[in-house]
């Protein structure tokens, strides 16, 4: 059987019926990709998501309250687009946490569907992880508590309710969660207004400016690229260093990011925190869910220079190649720096367990699978002993479909040993929680399960795939 788009639609519909149309206006019929509705690139300013303010501070914890609610967002100038929000903001407000200080967030669900909030990259106990069946029902509230005992890092929080996570995240349920460490400030990296979170994603807008969504949307269908909710914005920067927290918050789009001038992006951090040392890169590849922090010194450009952040990934086209533009202003006094040593990564250990995980597409059921099966909350797929160091060999055998896959482990960070038999570079040498597993390729990673015991997920972070069952669970016991 040859797979074409028609077959995939059929197969996708069979696998994803329960998840399709859980929300209003999620129909494909209304869809009519209209790039004409998007403004010309670089015609709207970048906006920065608001910082969430605690409602209460105690000596050991910051307490927040968030209502998860419908709202509208001005994605296109002058058009109110219905979205789902954390507290009315699209994307969600940024939460700043301090290492060693607890964060407690009470979510009230004012939507008509269940939600669960996952802290992506958080080392949190299993009952705080936003397990897909551990939902907050409409009208209900619950509190998540995060201990923030991990290194400073760019994390994000997003919906993870069973089978509706793809559509809920797509419609807006995602925000940045930044763990800071007082020690980090000693490094002298750019901070304050020069520390900028950039949440990258794509959307499909219909002729009325509503978000179109289907589990079988193709990357090309979602042809409007957003940064912090604005289409291909411009950003006025001073001639000085900036720390850019690049986050791929797309459901399915990959970003291969570079500067139009050819100047390097100096990578300083990966999913789980600072790299050992800065690594200049021409291109930074981020699959869905991955983050990388880079420093760009805009003092290297003459005032008036326009520097475009481009996506040169194979799936980017003329409409989506430009992500945003930096408009360089006057040179400014700059006391920031990028030190030659950023952190100490522990040496790799000797693993005691080798595991293999196969990602594939099942022609019979039409589902994306993990080890030949789709997600079953009543089944434990891997049993792990607390404290063990393991090698995971992840193979992408899916060559029948046009899908790419990646792998996200909950509750831990890992180190990538190799991809397709070769060592990895740049941000992939640091702590990772999500890694690209290319078509027909494989990844080996090393992970030590010494954060928490309990049941955690591992899944493809192309969220249409996880919603369709490309997800499994591990149980960590002493
Ligand atoms: Cu996938």
CSV table of C-alpha atoms and ligand atoms in Angstrom, one decimal, residues 359 368 403-406 460-462 465-466 470, ligand 1:
chain,number,residue,atom,x,y,z
A,359,UNK,CA,9.0,4.5,16.8
A,368,UNK,CA,1.9,6.1,15.0
A,403,UNK,CA,6.3,12.2,9.4
A,404,UNK,CA,9.4,13.1,11.4
A,405,UNK,CA,9.6,12.1,15.0
A,406,UNK,CA,11.4,13.0,18.2
A,460,UNK,CA,7.0,11.8,20.4
A,461,UNK,CA,6.6,15.6,20.9
A,462,UNK,CA,5.1,16.2,17.6
A,465,UNK,CA,1.5,12.1,17.1
A,466,UNK,CA,1.4,11.9,20.9
A,470,UNK,CA,2.8,7.7,20.0
B,1,LIG,CU1,6.2,11.7,15.9
